[in-house]
Amino acid sequence: MSITTDHASGMPRLRQPTFAELYLPKLVTVWREGYGVADFRADVFAGLTVAIVALPLSMAIAIASGVTPDRGLYTAVVGGFIVSLLGGSRFQIGGPAGAFIVLVAVTAERHGIDGVILATLMAGLFLIAAGLLRVGTYIKFIPYPVTVGFTAGIAVIIFASQLRDLLGIALAGKEPSEFVPKLVALAGGLNTINPSAVAVAIVSIAIIAALRIWRPSWPGILIAVVIAGMATAVFALPVETIGSRFGGIPRELPAPALPAFSLEKARAVLPDAIAFALLAAIESLLSAVVADGMTGRRHRSNCELVAQGAANIGSALFGGICVTGLIARTATNIRAGAHGPLAGMLHSVFLLLFMLIAAPLASYIPLAALASVLVVVAWTMAEKHEFATLLRSSWGDAVVLFATFLLTIFRDLTEGILVGFALGAVLFIHRMAEMTGIEERTPLVAADRPDDGNGERVPYDPALAVDRDVLVYRITGAFFFGAASAIGSVLDGIADRRKAFVVDFAAVPFLDSTAANVLGRVAAKAHRAGIRLFITGASPAVRRALLTHGVTPPRARYRQSLERAIADIKGSAPAADEAAADERRPRA
C-alpha cells in the first residue's frame, strides 16, 4: 500500500520529533499558543456544561457496574482531571464509561471491589507501557466492523443491565452478571414490577428525548434526574433511591491509598486488568479521533495512552474505577466551545464542587431515573445506522460484525474483539486472493516497471505539482484497515486554501469498510470546508463501497480519469452531460 501526492516535491523534509515533543501534553501546547481571558471564559463555560452532563452519568455508570455511586464520581474527578492535564488530545474528557459496565461488574463479582481497584491500577501501568512502546499507532488498525460490533454489543448489555431498576423488579438473590442468566432471573421476577418505578422511568426518558428535540442545548439528563428526584421526595414515591440502597454519597474525596496487593491477587485479576487496558485504549483513541474530526486538530495517540494510564492509576488510588476517553462528553465539550484541556480539568473541579455541596440531595435520586439515563446512553451508542450500513456492505463485513456483536454479548468483550480482528484479517486475505484471481491486470502490490516498457507513461507535468488550487493524491494497492489509519491521517490534512483535491483510485483493486469509512469522514470534512472532492478511476466495486459509506454527491464527485477531474475543476470540462455520465456510471 502506498500513497503519493503531486504536491510532495514542494514540501520540505520533516525532522523526526524528539521523545519530549511526542509526549508533551496538549495543555502545554495550548499555553504556548497564547491563552487569554476569552479562552479561559470559554473553557469555564464548557467545563461547567460537561460537568452537568457528567454528574448523573458518573453515578449511573458506577451503580450499573456493581459499585457505589461515589466511586463513579471519584473516577470522573480524579481520572478526568489527569486525562486533561497530561493528555495528547486537546478536547478529551475522561471518566467512567458505559462500555466498562460489564467488565467492572464481572470483576467485582469475582474479586470484590479491592480486585476492581487493583485491576484498574494494573491497567494504568499497562497503558503507560503501551504508550511508551508506541502501541497506540497500531490500535488504530482494528477493523471498522469490529468497532461497530463490540459497541453495539455493549449497548445491548447496558440495556439489559438496567431492566431491574427500570422496572423496579425485586429479586430474591443477587442479579447474575451474564447476559442469559440475567434475562432468566429478570423474567422470573416480572410479577414484582413496581408501577411507580416504571412511571418514573417513562417520564425520565420522555423528558430527555423531548429536550433533545426541542431544546438540545439544555442539559436534558440532569433536568430529568432532578425532576425525578423532586417528584420522589414530594410525593413519597415507593421507589428505590440512592439513599435507600447506598445510604447517599460522601461529601469529600477519600485520602489516596494503595489497593490491597498480593502476587496471588494480582495474578487473579490479571486477565481483567488486560481487558480494562485494551478497552480503555480503544475507547480513548476512538474518542480522540472523533474530536479530531469535529475540530480539524490532531491528537497524539501514544501521549494519550500514557495520560490514560496515569489517570487510571490516580483513580485507583482514590478508590475509583476504570477511566477512559468519552465520546459523548468530549463532543459536548467541543460543542460548548472549549478552547483547550483546561475545560476538561475544570469539568472535574466543578464535579468535585457539586459533590461537596449537593451530596445530601443525591439521596433522593431514584434508581429508575438513573437507569433511564443509561438506557438513553445505550440507544445512542448502539450505532444503528453504521450497523445497517455494514450489513448492506458485504457478506464478509456482516460476518465480522455479527461475530463480534454476538461474542461480546454472550461470551466476553475481549474475546469478541480478538475473534473479530482475526476474522477481519482472514477476510482480507480471502479478498486479496479473490482479487488476484479476478483482476490480473491490477496486482495488489505494483511491481517495478521499465520507464519505456509499455507505452503507458505520460510526460511529467510540473504545473500540476505546484498548482495552488488543486491537490492530487494517488493511492496504490489494496486500501484496507491496516493502511486506513495512515492514509486517513494524510487525507485529513486537506482543510487548506485549495479549491479542490482529487483522490485517484485507478491503482486500487480493493478497499474494505474501514477504508471506505475513512474516505467518508474525509468527504464530510471537505464538504464542510467548501472544498470540492473528486474521486477518479474507481472501479465499480470500489465505487459501490464508497457510496455505501457516504462518499456521495455533493460530498464527492466521481470522474473516470484524473484528466477529466482536473479539467472539470479548471472549468474546461468537455460538457456537463459527460460529467453527469461519470456520476451515473454503473456501480455494481
XYZ file of C-alpha atoms in Angstrom:
588
model
C 0.000 0.000 0.000
C 1.407 3.366 -0.919
C 0.232 6.891 -1.363
C 1.815 9.660 -3.382
C 0.997 13.295 -3.858
C 1.821 15.553 -6.758
C 2.482 18.303 -4.228
C 5.125 16.317 -2.355
C 8.023 17.691 -4.372
C 7.484 21.153 -2.931
C 7.383 20.069 0.709
C 10.451 20.279 2.966
C 11.725 17.126 4.629
C 10.324 16.857 8.150
C 12.698 16.133 11.008
C 11.975 13.305 13.414
C 10.270 14.588 16.598
C 12.020 14.093 19.905
C 10.669 11.993 22.759
C 9.728 15.131 24.704
C 7.819 16.544 21.729
C 5.846 13.332 21.211
C 4.749 13.132 24.846
C 4.278 16.833 25.532
C 0.756 17.360 26.956
C -1.613 19.386 24.826
C -2.070 21.693 27.804
C 1.486 22.963 27.276
C 0.879 23.309 23.539
C -2.222 25.441 24.125
C -0.380 27.584 26.659
C 2.455 28.216 24.182
C -0.041 29.275 21.530
C -1.191 32.072 23.803
C -4.011 31.812 26.301
C -6.161 34.814 27.117
C -9.142 35.796 29.229
C -11.598 34.985 26.427
C -10.126 31.490 26.115
C -10.420 30.956 29.875
C -14.029 32.128 29.817
C -14.811 29.647 27.032
C -13.173 26.801 28.950
C -15.066 27.659 32.140
C -18.397 27.535 30.310
C -17.507 24.279 28.522
C -16.236 22.659 31.718
C -19.419 23.577 33.589
C -21.565 22.236 30.743
C -19.754 18.900 30.681
C -19.836 18.617 34.487
C -23.619 18.996 34.456
C -23.838 16.118 31.973
C -21.237 14.004 33.786
C -22.751 14.268 37.282
C -25.716 11.876 36.843
C -23.891 9.728 34.277
C -20.927 9.043 36.552
C -23.207 7.826 39.358
C -25.391 5.806 36.992
C -22.418 4.017 35.415
C -20.937 3.204 38.818
C -24.218 1.744 40.083
C -24.661 -0.302 36.897
C -21.090 -1.574 37.337
C -21.927 -3.053 40.720
C -20.134 -0.441 42.858
C -21.338 2.535 44.889
C -22.168 5.817 43.091
C -19.434 7.761 44.870
C -16.777 5.662 43.088
C -18.070 6.919 39.752
C -17.668 10.498 40.966
C -14.138 9.812 42.249
C -13.303 8.409 38.811
C -14.598 11.469 36.974
C -12.984 13.939 39.370
C -9.522 12.404 39.675
C -9.250 10.452 36.425
C -10.889 13.155 34.330
C -8.535 15.795 35.696
C -5.406 13.760 34.916
C -6.598 12.863 31.384
C -6.921 16.547 30.506
C -3.756 17.544 32.369
C -1.433 15.063 30.626
C -3.356 14.023 27.510
C -2.367 14.165 23.874
C -5.843 15.237 22.789
C -6.837 18.862 23.125
C -10.505 18.250 23.937
C -10.636 14.781 25.510
C -12.912 14.305 28.526
C -12.127 11.327 30.749
C -14.219 9.454 33.280
C -16.177 6.235 33.837
C -17.637 4.792 30.636
C -20.701 2.712 29.915
C -18.511 0.351 27.915
C -16.872 -0.794 31.169
C -20.090 -1.696 32.958
C -19.928 -5.410 32.185
C -16.178 -5.749 32.758
C -16.275 -3.942 36.097
C -19.402 -5.791 37.240
C -17.886 -9.195 36.448
C -14.593 -8.277 38.130
C -16.410 -7.003 41.215
C -18.423 -10.217 41.399
C -15.313 -12.403 41.099
C -12.780 -10.450 43.141
C -14.657 -7.788 45.098
C -14.143 -4.029 44.980
C -10.494 -4.447 46.026
C -9.984 -6.576 42.922
C -11.566 -3.891 40.726
C -9.284 -1.200 42.150
C -6.174 -3.375 41.806
C -7.097 -4.293 38.210
C -7.624 -0.587 37.445
C -4.175 0.283 38.800
C -2.567 -2.560 36.815
C -4.429 -1.457 33.683
C -2.954 2.016 34.183
C 0.549 0.558 34.244
C -0.179 -1.427 31.065
C -1.483 1.691 29.310
C 1.609 3.703 30.220
C 3.812 0.885 28.912
C 1.742 0.682 25.709
C 2.096 4.422 25.167
C 5.851 4.433 25.756
C 6.214 1.460 23.397
C 4.108 3.413 20.845
C 1.429 0.746 20.582
C -1.197 3.452 20.115
C -0.325 3.629 16.434
C -1.402 0.007 15.924
C -4.636 0.142 17.893
C -5.970 2.235 15.004
C -5.732 -0.868 12.799
C -8.799 -2.511 14.372
C -11.302 -3.095 11.528
C -14.374 -0.889 11.449
C -16.888 -3.798 11.665
C -15.188 -4.920 14.882
C -15.557 -1.455 16.421
C -19.224 -1.207 15.467
C -19.876 -4.802 16.582
C -18.487 -4.512 20.084
C -20.000 -1.055 20.581
C -23.459 -2.340 19.645
C -22.935 -5.403 21.835
C -22.020 -3.212 24.802
C -25.166 -1.148 24.201
C -27.341 -4.285 24.388
C -25.625 -5.377 27.606
C -26.070 -1.938 29.189
C -29.774 -2.002 28.332
C -30.179 -5.470 29.867
C -28.301 -4.391 32.992
C -30.803 -1.576 33.612
C -34.011 -3.589 33.299
C -34.137 -4.386 37.023
C -34.033 -0.752 38.167
C -36.019 0.440 35.166
C -38.958 -1.789 36.123
C -38.353 -1.875 39.864
C -38.069 -5.675 39.874
C -37.319 -7.319 43.218
C -35.089 -10.396 43.034
C -34.715 -12.977 45.774
C -30.976 -13.329 45.186
C -28.173 -11.418 43.513
C -28.691 -10.411 39.889
C -26.451 -12.545 37.607
C -23.873 -10.667 35.541
C -24.007 -12.991 32.498
C -26.482 -11.980 29.797
C -28.711 -15.060 29.501
C -28.890 -15.903 33.253
C -29.683 -12.232 33.879
C -32.636 -12.304 31.491
C -33.883 -15.567 33.008
C -33.700 -14.143 36.536
C -35.449 -10.922 35.498
C -38.172 -12.874 33.708
C -38.776 -14.800 36.930
C -39.284 -11.536 38.809
C -41.718 -9.868 36.416
C -44.531 -10.351 38.924
C -42.741 -7.878 41.250
C -42.689 -4.946 38.811
C -43.064 -1.605 40.620
C -45.545 0.680 38.763
C -44.056 3.779 40.410
C -40.566 2.889 39.153
C -41.941 2.274 35.664
C -43.690 5.653 35.715
C -40.521 7.436 36.866
C -38.533 5.693 34.098
C -41.028 6.549 31.356
C -41.250 10.204 32.401
C -37.456 10.485 32.649
C -36.913 9.025 29.169
C -39.653 11.249 27.753
C -38.065 14.378 29.266
C -34.607 13.502 27.898
C -35.985 12.692 24.428
C -38.192 15.795 24.282
C -35.406 18.167 25.342
C -33.041 16.623 22.773
C -35.568 17.516 20.085
C -36.853 20.916 21.219
C -34.071 22.209 23.483
C -30.890 20.354 22.509
C -28.680 22.910 24.288
C -30.334 22.180 27.653
C -28.852 19.518 29.991
C -31.716 17.066 29.466
C -30.181 14.261 31.525
C -29.652 16.422 34.607
C -33.099 18.017 34.270
C -34.760 14.596 34.065
C -32.876 13.304 37.118
C -33.648 16.447 39.159
C -37.365 16.317 38.294
C -37.489 12.611 39.154
C -35.752 13.255 42.470
C -38.105 16.120 43.357
C -41.164 14.053 42.461
C -39.905 11.144 44.551
C -39.317 13.363 47.575
C -42.526 15.437 47.296
C -44.909 12.554 46.601
C -43.028 9.991 48.712
C -42.998 7.557 45.807
C -42.306 3.940 46.818
C -39.202 3.559 44.652
C -35.626 2.652 45.454
C -33.248 5.620 45.636
C -29.519 6.199 46.061
C -30.182 6.863 49.727
C -32.213 3.709 50.331
C -29.726 1.404 48.621
C -26.366 3.064 49.277
C -27.034 5.490 52.133
C -26.153 8.510 49.968
C -22.738 9.695 48.835
C -19.897 11.264 50.859
C -19.164 14.984 50.725
C -15.404 14.688 50.315
C -12.703 12.845 48.425
C -11.093 9.972 50.306
C -7.407 10.051 51.145
C -5.292 8.336 48.466
C -4.253 4.786 49.356
C -2.734 1.813 47.566
C -5.117 -1.100 46.971
C -4.612 -4.373 48.821
C -1.867 -6.203 46.945
C -0.520 -9.708 46.800
C 1.014 -11.726 43.997
C -1.867 -14.167 44.164
C -4.427 -11.353 43.902
C -2.508 -9.684 41.065
C -2.356 -12.964 39.180
C -6.080 -13.487 39.679
C -7.099 -10.073 38.320
C -4.503 -10.003 35.513
C -6.974 -11.009 32.742
C -9.384 -8.324 33.939
C -6.609 -5.715 34.025
C -5.642 -6.575 30.440
C -9.285 -6.278 29.371
C -9.559 -2.907 31.147
C -6.418 -1.638 29.415
C -7.473 -2.881 25.975
C -10.922 -1.331 26.138
C -9.610 1.912 27.655
C -7.083 2.242 24.827
C -9.668 1.591 22.117
C -12.341 3.844 23.608
C -9.985 6.745 24.341
C -8.390 6.726 20.887
C -11.786 6.452 19.183
C -12.932 9.451 21.197
C -9.769 11.368 20.226
C -10.383 10.558 16.547
C -13.959 11.847 16.820
C -12.645 15.044 18.418
C -10.131 15.430 15.575
C -12.903 15.080 13.017
C -15.019 17.725 14.744
C -12.223 20.275 15.183
C -9.625 19.599 12.497
C -6.894 19.188 15.156
C -4.595 16.155 15.511
C -4.135 14.152 18.691
C -1.011 12.200 19.659
C -2.179 8.677 20.347
C 0.773 7.437 22.410
C 0.799 10.532 24.616
C -2.924 9.965 25.128
C -2.326 6.364 26.216
C 0.242 7.489 28.785
C -2.259 10.020 30.140
C -4.993 7.386 30.293
C -2.614 5.128 32.197
C -1.762 7.830 34.723
C -5.472 8.627 35.096
C -6.325 5.001 35.864
C -3.572 4.845 38.485
C -4.830 8.079 40.037
C -8.423 6.838 40.012
C -7.402 3.587 41.713
C -5.502 5.449 44.437
C -8.683 7.350 45.327
C -10.931 4.292 45.177
C -12.298 4.922 41.686
C -12.878 2.570 38.764
C -11.639 2.491 35.158
C -11.068 5.735 33.276
C -11.184 6.254 29.533
C -11.922 8.940 26.966
C -15.651 9.519 26.497
C -17.009 10.247 23.044
C -20.313 11.839 24.095
C -18.803 14.080 26.777
C -15.874 15.022 24.542
C -18.309 16.027 21.795
C -20.313 18.041 24.354
C -17.097 19.764 25.407
C -16.344 20.763 21.814
C -19.882 21.939 21.077
C -19.820 24.022 24.269
C -16.907 25.998 22.832
C -13.910 24.585 24.717
C -10.569 26.099 23.764
C -8.218 23.541 25.283
C -7.558 20.933 28.011
C -8.336 23.369 30.812
C -12.030 22.801 30.074
C -11.651 19.118 30.973
C -9.739 19.966 34.137
C -12.424 22.466 35.148
C -15.132 19.873 34.490
C -13.509 17.744 37.200
C -13.275 20.721 39.571
C -16.959 21.528 39.081
C -17.875 17.883 39.704
C -15.956 17.997 42.975
C -17.820 21.162 43.984
C -21.159 19.543 43.116
C -20.218 16.562 45.264
C -19.169 18.710 48.206
C -22.241 20.951 48.082
C -25.107 18.801 46.788
C -24.216 15.349 48.146
C -27.199 15.186 50.568
C -29.650 15.864 47.734
C -28.332 12.873 45.760
C -30.000 10.554 48.285
C -33.400 11.400 46.764
C -32.462 10.387 43.203
C -34.494 7.313 42.198
C -32.531 4.464 40.646
C -35.196 4.175 37.946
C -34.229 7.663 36.732
C -30.530 6.741 36.576
C -31.468 3.539 34.746
C -33.371 5.676 32.240
C -30.238 7.743 31.670
C -28.227 4.625 30.805
C -30.987 3.280 28.564
C -30.780 6.518 26.554
C -26.977 6.223 26.511
C -27.255 2.638 25.245
C -29.668 3.684 22.491
C -27.310 6.470 21.412
C -24.138 4.368 21.412
C -25.678 1.412 19.549
C -24.558 2.880 16.166
C -27.707 1.604 14.470
C -27.061 3.364 11.168
C -23.484 2.066 10.939
C -24.689 -1.426 11.837
C -27.215 -1.397 8.995
C -24.660 0.048 6.578
C -22.192 -2.766 7.273
C -24.902 -5.373 6.811
C -25.500 -3.956 3.325
C -21.795 -3.590 2.605
C -20.771 -7.230 2.052
C -21.237 -10.691 3.472
C -17.705 -10.643 4.912
C -18.247 -7.432 6.853
C -21.576 -8.801 8.090
C -19.876 -11.968 9.378
C -17.194 -9.996 11.239
C -19.846 -7.635 12.603
C -22.152 -10.396 13.856
C -19.309 -12.476 15.295
C -18.023 -9.538 17.313
C -21.534 -8.468 18.309
C -22.680 -11.907 19.490
C -19.428 -12.822 21.238
C -19.481 -9.506 23.093
C -22.995 -10.203 24.354
C -22.831 -13.917 25.088
C -19.153 -14.530 25.837
C -16.700 -11.758 26.591
C -15.766 -8.334 25.245
C -12.081 -9.158 24.866
C -12.882 -12.413 23.102
C -15.253 -10.581 20.773
C -12.582 -8.043 19.800
C -9.848 -10.647 19.278
C -12.050 -13.003 17.253
C -13.436 -10.118 15.225
C -9.934 -8.873 14.463
C -8.834 -12.387 13.431
C -11.880 -12.801 11.178
C -11.205 -9.390 9.667
C -7.633 -10.449 8.849
C -8.827 -13.745 7.318
C -11.465 -11.884 5.322
C -8.807 -9.522 3.996
C -6.600 -12.439 2.914
C -9.581 -14.051 1.188
C -10.451 -10.842 -0.625
C -6.878 -10.372 -1.716
C -6.700 -13.890 -3.110
C -10.026 -13.421 -4.850
C -8.976 -10.085 -6.286
C -5.690 -11.519 -7.507
C -7.561 -14.187 -9.401
C -10.116 -11.857 -10.924
C -8.102 -8.776 -11.821
C -4.852 -9.998 -13.210
C -4.158 -6.616 -14.720
C -4.201 -4.870 -11.325
C -1.746 -6.534 -8.933
C -2.113 -5.940 -5.223
C 1.450 -4.645 -4.976
C 2.730 -2.787 -8.004
C 5.936 -4.324 -9.353
C 8.810 -2.261 -10.740
C 8.471 -1.452 -14.442
C 10.864 -0.011 -17.011
C 10.275 3.602 -17.875
C 9.618 2.863 -21.529
C 8.428 -0.714 -21.365
C 4.712 -0.477 -22.039
C 3.966 2.866 -23.641
C 1.547 3.861 -20.886
C 3.690 6.590 -19.371
C 2.705 10.189 -19.912
C 5.035 13.179 -19.775
C 5.523 14.660 -16.316
C 3.530 17.829 -15.813
C 5.300 20.107 -13.289
C 2.417 22.580 -13.393
C 0.199 20.087 -11.587
C 2.662 19.620 -8.736
C 2.833 23.330 -7.920
C -0.821 24.153 -8.591
C -2.117 26.138 -5.608
C -5.743 25.356 -6.418
C -5.622 21.579 -6.905
C -4.075 18.869 -4.756
C -3.849 15.354 -6.205
C -3.368 12.135 -4.210
C -2.770 8.789 -5.856
C -3.384 5.655 -3.784
C -1.703 2.483 -4.974
C -2.592 -1.050 -3.899
C -5.191 -2.507 -1.555
C -6.730 0.123 0.709
C -7.728 -1.823 3.834
C -7.901 -1.428 7.618
C -4.170 -1.902 8.067
C -3.433 1.168 5.936
C -6.611 3.179 6.581
C -5.207 4.997 9.614
C -2.056 6.178 7.829
C -3.904 7.204 4.665
C -6.640 8.871 6.724
C -4.038 10.941 8.554
C -2.712 12.212 5.236
C -6.113 12.920 3.740
C -7.286 14.651 6.911
C -4.825 17.409 6.108
C -6.912 18.675 3.176
C -8.544 21.592 5.005
C -6.304 24.190 3.402
C -6.844 27.022 0.950
C -7.091 24.931 -2.207
C -10.287 24.954 -4.188
C -10.364 21.209 -4.769
C -8.459 17.997 -4.340
C -8.514 14.715 -6.194
C -8.068 11.197 -4.821
C -7.114 8.836 -7.644
C -8.203 5.208 -7.173
C -7.067 3.976 -10.577
C -4.479 1.646 -8.972
C -6.669 0.474 -6.082
C -8.088 -3.019 -6.722
C -9.926 -3.230 -3.417
C -10.922 -1.290 -0.308
C -12.702 -2.529 2.796
C -15.322 -0.926 5.050
C -12.705 0.626 7.345
C -11.046 2.426 4.445
C -14.401 3.442 2.977
C -15.400 4.880 6.345
C -12.162 6.909 6.428
C -12.978 8.352 2.992
C -16.493 9.116 4.193
C -15.091 11.158 7.069
C -12.696 12.985 4.733
C -15.510 13.733 2.273
C -17.696 15.173 5.032
C -14.837 17.332 6.287
C -14.065 18.654 2.793
C -17.733 19.416 2.188
C -17.960 21.409 5.432
C -14.854 23.380 4.428
C -16.274 24.158 0.985
C -13.569 22.159 -0.804
C -14.564 20.061 -3.815
C -13.509 16.418 -3.619
C -13.128 14.349 -6.773
C -12.769 10.540 -6.854
C -11.184 9.285 -10.061
C -10.526 5.884 -11.586
C -12.633 3.949 -9.075
C -13.727 0.503 -10.225
C -17.428 -0.395 -9.872
C -16.739 -2.419 -6.710
C -14.677 0.365 -5.130
C -17.253 2.968 -6.077
C -20.083 0.888 -4.623
C -18.227 0.558 -1.305
C -17.556 4.300 -1.178
C -21.167 5.171 -1.948
C -22.387 2.788 0.757
C -20.300 4.637 3.341
C -21.461 8.139 2.495
C -18.961 9.214 -0.185
C -21.826 10.508 -2.307
C -22.575 13.693 -4.262
C -22.390 16.531 -3.374
C -19.710 15.497 -0.875
C -17.721 13.837 -3.651
C -17.778 13.872 -7.442
C -16.820 10.808 -9.453
C -14.847 11.018 -12.691
C -13.408 8.286 -14.882
C -9.957 9.820 -15.169
C -7.664 12.250 -13.406
C -7.535 14.428 -16.517
C -11.330 14.726 -16.614
C -11.444 15.775 -12.940
C -8.747 18.434 -13.376
C -10.473 19.775 -16.469
C -13.713 19.982 -14.527
C -12.002 21.841 -11.660
C -10.407 24.294 -14.103
C -13.727 24.881 -15.812
C -12.676 23.351 -19.106
C -14.586 20.041 -18.957
C -15.945 18.969 -22.378
C -19.591 19.045 -21.433
C -21.829 18.859 -18.417
C -23.570 15.742 -19.725
C -20.241 13.866 -19.850
C -19.589 14.664 -16.181
C -23.103 13.549 -15.377
C -22.436 10.316 -17.219
C -19.438 9.732 -14.987
C -21.655 10.203 -11.915
C -24.184 7.701 -13.292
C -21.576 5.083 -14.223
C -22.671 1.542 -13.260
C -21.976 0.875 -9.587
C -22.128 -2.905 -9.442
